[in-house]
Short mmCIF file of C-alpha atoms in Angstrom, two decimals:
data_model
loop_
_atom_site.label_atom_id
_atom_site.label_comp_id
_atom_site.label_asym_id
_atom_site.label_seq_id
_atom_site.Cartn_x
_atom_site.Cartn_y
_atom_site.Cartn_z
CA UNK A 1 50.30 254.69 289.73
CA UNK A 2 51.00 252.23 286.74
CA UNK A 3 52.25 248.65 287.09
CA UNK A 4 55.65 248.12 285.29
CA UNK A 5 57.03 244.98 286.92
CA UNK A 6 55.26 241.88 285.72
CA UNK A 7 51.63 242.76 285.71
CA UNK A 8 49.37 241.91 282.81
CA UNK A 9 49.71 244.00 279.67
CA UNK A 10 46.72 245.81 278.29
CA UNK A 11 44.55 243.85 275.82
CA UNK A 12 45.39 246.29 273.01
CA UNK A 13 49.05 245.25 273.18
CA UNK A 14 48.15 241.57 272.75
CA UNK A 15 45.98 242.41 269.75
CA UNK A 16 48.79 244.35 268.05
CA UNK A 17 51.22 241.44 268.59
CA UNK A 18 48.76 238.90 267.12
CA UNK A 19 48.18 241.11 264.06
CA UNK A 20 51.95 241.51 263.53
CA UNK A 21 52.53 237.75 263.73
CA UNK A 22 49.70 237.09 261.29
CA UNK A 23 51.06 239.63 258.79
CA UNK A 24 54.57 238.10 258.96
CA UNK A 25 53.09 234.63 258.45
CA UNK A 26 51.16 235.79 255.38
CA UNK A 27 54.28 237.41 253.91
CA UNK A 28 56.27 234.19 254.39
CA UNK A 29 53.52 232.08 252.82
CA UNK A 30 53.36 234.52 249.93
CA UNK A 31 57.10 234.28 249.33
CA UNK A 32 56.99 230.50 249.42
CA UNK A 33 54.09 230.39 246.92
CA UNK A 34 55.82 232.88 244.59
CA UNK A 35 58.99 230.81 244.70
CA UNK A 36 57.10 227.64 243.70
CA UNK A 37 55.41 229.44 240.84
CA UNK A 38 58.72 230.88 239.67
CA UNK A 39 60.37 227.46 239.70
CA UNK A 40 57.41 225.93 237.87
CA UNK A 41 57.70 228.68 235.28
CA UNK A 42 61.36 227.85 234.66
CA UNK A 43 60.61 224.16 234.19
CA UNK A 44 57.63 224.73 231.89
CA UNK A 45 58.27 227.66 229.49
CA UNK A 46 55.29 229.72 228.55
CA UNK A 47 54.04 228.53 225.13
CA UNK A 48 53.29 232.15 224.28
CA UNK A 49 56.90 233.17 224.94
CA UNK A 50 58.58 233.72 221.54
CA UNK A 51 61.92 232.79 223.09
CA UNK A 52 60.66 229.37 224.14
CA UNK A 53 62.07 226.55 221.97
CA UNK A 54 59.57 225.12 219.48
CA UNK A 55 59.29 221.39 218.73
CA UNK A 56 60.87 220.24 215.50
CA UNK A 57 60.18 217.30 213.19
CA UNK A 58 63.74 216.76 211.99
CA UNK A 59 64.00 213.40 213.65
CA UNK A 60 60.86 212.04 211.92
CA UNK A 61 61.00 213.66 208.46
CA UNK A 62 63.75 213.60 205.81
CA UNK A 63 65.59 216.82 205.11
CA UNK A 64 65.06 218.73 201.88
CA UNK A 65 68.54 217.82 200.71
CA UNK A 66 67.81 214.13 201.26
CA UNK A 67 64.56 214.42 199.33
CA UNK A 68 66.32 216.26 196.49
CA UNK A 69 68.97 213.55 196.26
CA UNK A 70 66.26 210.88 196.19
CA UNK A 71 64.36 212.68 193.41
CA UNK A 72 67.57 213.16 191.44
CA UNK A 73 68.28 209.45 191.70
CA UNK A 74 64.95 208.63 190.05
CA UNK A 75 65.65 210.73 186.94
CA UNK A 76 66.90 209.07 183.77
CA UNK A 77 70.59 209.64 183.13
CA UNK A 78 72.25 210.49 179.83
CA UNK A 79 73.34 206.92 179.14
CA UNK A 80 69.87 205.54 179.91
CA UNK A 81 67.84 207.41 177.28
CA UNK A 82 67.78 207.07 173.51
CA UNK A 83 65.87 209.52 171.30
CA UNK A 84 65.15 208.55 167.70
CA UNK A 85 63.80 210.67 164.83
CA UNK A 86 61.73 209.22 161.99
CA UNK A 87 59.10 210.24 159.42
CA UNK A 88 56.00 208.49 158.12
CA UNK A 89 57.44 208.53 154.56
CA UNK A 90 60.74 209.08 152.80
CA UNK A 91 59.39 211.44 150.16
CA UNK A 92 56.42 213.82 150.07
CA UNK A 93 54.70 215.05 146.89
CA UNK A 94 53.57 218.67 146.63
CA UNK A 95 50.79 219.39 149.13
CA UNK A 96 51.56 216.38 151.31
CA UNK A 97 52.49 217.27 154.90
CA UNK A 98 55.28 215.26 156.57
CA UNK A 99 54.53 213.59 159.89
CA UNK A 100 57.58 213.81 162.16
CA UNK A 101 57.94 211.17 164.86
CA UNK A 102 59.97 211.54 168.07
CA UNK A 103 60.63 208.26 169.90
CA UNK A 104 62.15 208.08 173.37
CA UNK A 105 63.33 204.83 174.96
CA UNK A 106 64.63 203.85 178.38
CA UNK A 107 67.60 201.70 177.43
CA UNK A 108 68.60 200.92 181.03
CA UNK A 109 67.63 197.97 183.19
CA UNK A 110 65.98 200.13 185.83
CA UNK A 111 62.87 202.30 186.11
CA UNK A 112 63.53 206.02 185.75
CA UNK A 113 61.65 209.29 185.31
CA UNK A 114 61.82 211.70 182.38
CA UNK A 115 59.96 214.91 181.55
CA UNK A 116 58.42 214.29 178.10
CA UNK A 117 56.11 217.31 178.02
CA UNK A 118 55.89 219.86 175.20
CA UNK A 119 58.16 222.14 177.26
CA UNK A 120 60.98 219.68 176.57
CA UNK A 121 60.19 218.48 173.02
CA UNK A 122 61.79 219.87 169.87
CA UNK A 123 61.13 218.91 166.26
CA UNK A 124 63.89 220.58 164.25
CA UNK A 125 64.15 220.67 160.45
CA UNK A 126 67.25 221.83 158.65
CA UNK A 127 68.76 221.86 155.19
CA UNK A 128 72.54 221.89 155.29
CA UNK A 129 73.47 224.85 157.51
CA UNK A 130 69.99 226.39 157.03
CA UNK A 131 67.78 226.16 160.13
CA UNK A 132 64.37 225.82 158.49
CA UNK A 133 61.88 225.11 161.25
CA UNK A 134 61.67 224.35 165.00
CA UNK A 135 58.65 223.77 167.23
CA UNK A 136 60.27 225.80 170.02
CA UNK A 137 60.18 229.01 167.96
CA UNK A 138 56.47 229.67 168.49
CA UNK A 139 55.86 227.46 171.53
CA UNK A 140 53.39 228.91 174.03
CA UNK A 141 52.40 227.48 177.41
CA UNK A 142 54.60 224.40 177.15
CA UNK A 143 53.66 221.71 179.65
CA UNK A 144 55.80 219.51 181.88
CA UNK A 145 54.82 215.83 181.83
CA UNK A 146 57.01 213.72 184.15
CA UNK A 147 56.71 210.12 183.01
CA UNK A 148 58.08 207.02 184.71
CA UNK A 149 59.65 204.67 182.16
CA UNK A 150 59.99 201.00 182.90
CA UNK A 151 63.17 199.32 181.71
CA UNK A 152 63.05 199.10 177.91
CA UNK A 153 59.86 201.17 177.61
CA UNK A 154 59.34 203.29 174.47
CA UNK A 155 57.02 206.24 173.88
CA UNK A 156 56.58 208.51 170.87
CA UNK A 157 55.15 211.89 169.92
CA UNK A 158 54.08 213.01 166.45
CA UNK A 159 54.09 216.41 164.80
CA UNK A 160 52.60 217.27 161.40
CA UNK A 161 54.75 219.86 159.64
CA UNK A 162 52.91 222.37 157.46
CA UNK A 163 55.94 222.77 155.19
CA UNK A 164 56.55 226.30 156.45
CA UNK A 165 59.50 228.12 157.96
CA UNK A 166 59.88 229.50 161.48
CA UNK A 167 62.31 231.79 163.27
CA UNK A 168 63.33 232.25 166.92
CA UNK A 169 60.88 234.48 168.77
CA UNK A 170 58.16 233.46 166.30
CA UNK A 171 59.19 236.19 163.88
CA UNK A 172 57.39 236.29 160.55
CA UNK A 173 59.13 234.47 157.68
CA UNK A 174 58.10 235.14 154.08
CA UNK A 175 60.15 232.52 152.22
CA UNK A 176 58.78 228.98 152.25
CA UNK A 177 60.82 225.76 151.91
CA UNK A 178 61.44 224.62 148.34
CA UNK A 179 61.57 221.07 147.01
CA UNK A 180 64.73 219.29 148.14
CA UNK A 181 66.22 217.11 150.83
CA UNK A 182 65.76 218.01 154.48
CA UNK A 183 66.88 216.61 157.81
CA UNK A 184 64.74 216.09 160.87
CA UNK A 185 66.29 216.00 164.37
CA UNK A 186 64.24 215.18 167.48
CA UNK A 187 65.09 216.17 171.06
CA UNK A 188 63.75 215.77 174.58
CA UNK A 189 65.56 218.33 176.70
CA UNK A 190 69.27 217.49 176.58
CA UNK A 191 68.64 214.18 174.81
CA UNK A 192 68.96 214.53 171.01
CA UNK A 193 68.54 212.09 168.16
CA UNK A 194 70.65 211.52 165.08
CA UNK A 195 69.16 213.37 162.08
CA UNK A 196 67.04 211.52 159.53
CA UNK A 197 66.61 212.64 155.91
CA UNK A 198 63.43 213.05 153.86
CA UNK A 199 62.51 214.71 150.56
CA UNK A 200 59.99 217.37 149.60
CA UNK A 201 58.96 217.09 145.94
#
C-alpha cells in the first residue's frame, strides 16, 4: 500500500522540481540580459544602420553660401577697375604691324581680384561702323587667370595685329584692311576702354 499522507516523495520528483526551477531561472536571466542589450542598442545606434544620424561639420565649417559671398566680396567692382587702350605708335607705314596695348588698373583703395586671362581679354579694331577685327573671333582654349590687384596696381597685355580681318566663328575673310584711320578698343570681361585712334598708311 502507498504512503499519501506526509511521507517522503520519491527522488525522481525532487529531481524534476530542481530542473524546472533551474529552467525558469535561466529564462529570467535571459530576459534580463536581452532587455539590457536592447536598451544599450537604443542608446547607441548601430553605425551600420543607414537610419542612424550621421555627424555633421556645419558648426565648424562655413556654408557654401557664406563662402560664395566672401569670394564675391573679393572681386573688383565696376567702379574699381579702369581699362585703357593704347598703341605703340600713332601711324604705321605699309608692312608695319601695330602693337595694341590693353592696360587694366585697380583704381580703388582696396585689394581686389580680377580675371585677366585670355578668356576675358578682347582687342577690337573697327572703322566707323565696320567691325574689322577681334581676338575673340578665333580664340581657342582661352585661359582664366585670377589676379589679385593691390590698390592702384596696373597691368598690361600686348597684342601684335597682323593687319588682317576676322569674323565671328573664325570664318574666312578675303578682303584685307586698307590704309585709313582705325579705332582700337580694349576689354577685360565687362570692363571696356574708350577707343583710341591710329592710322594705317
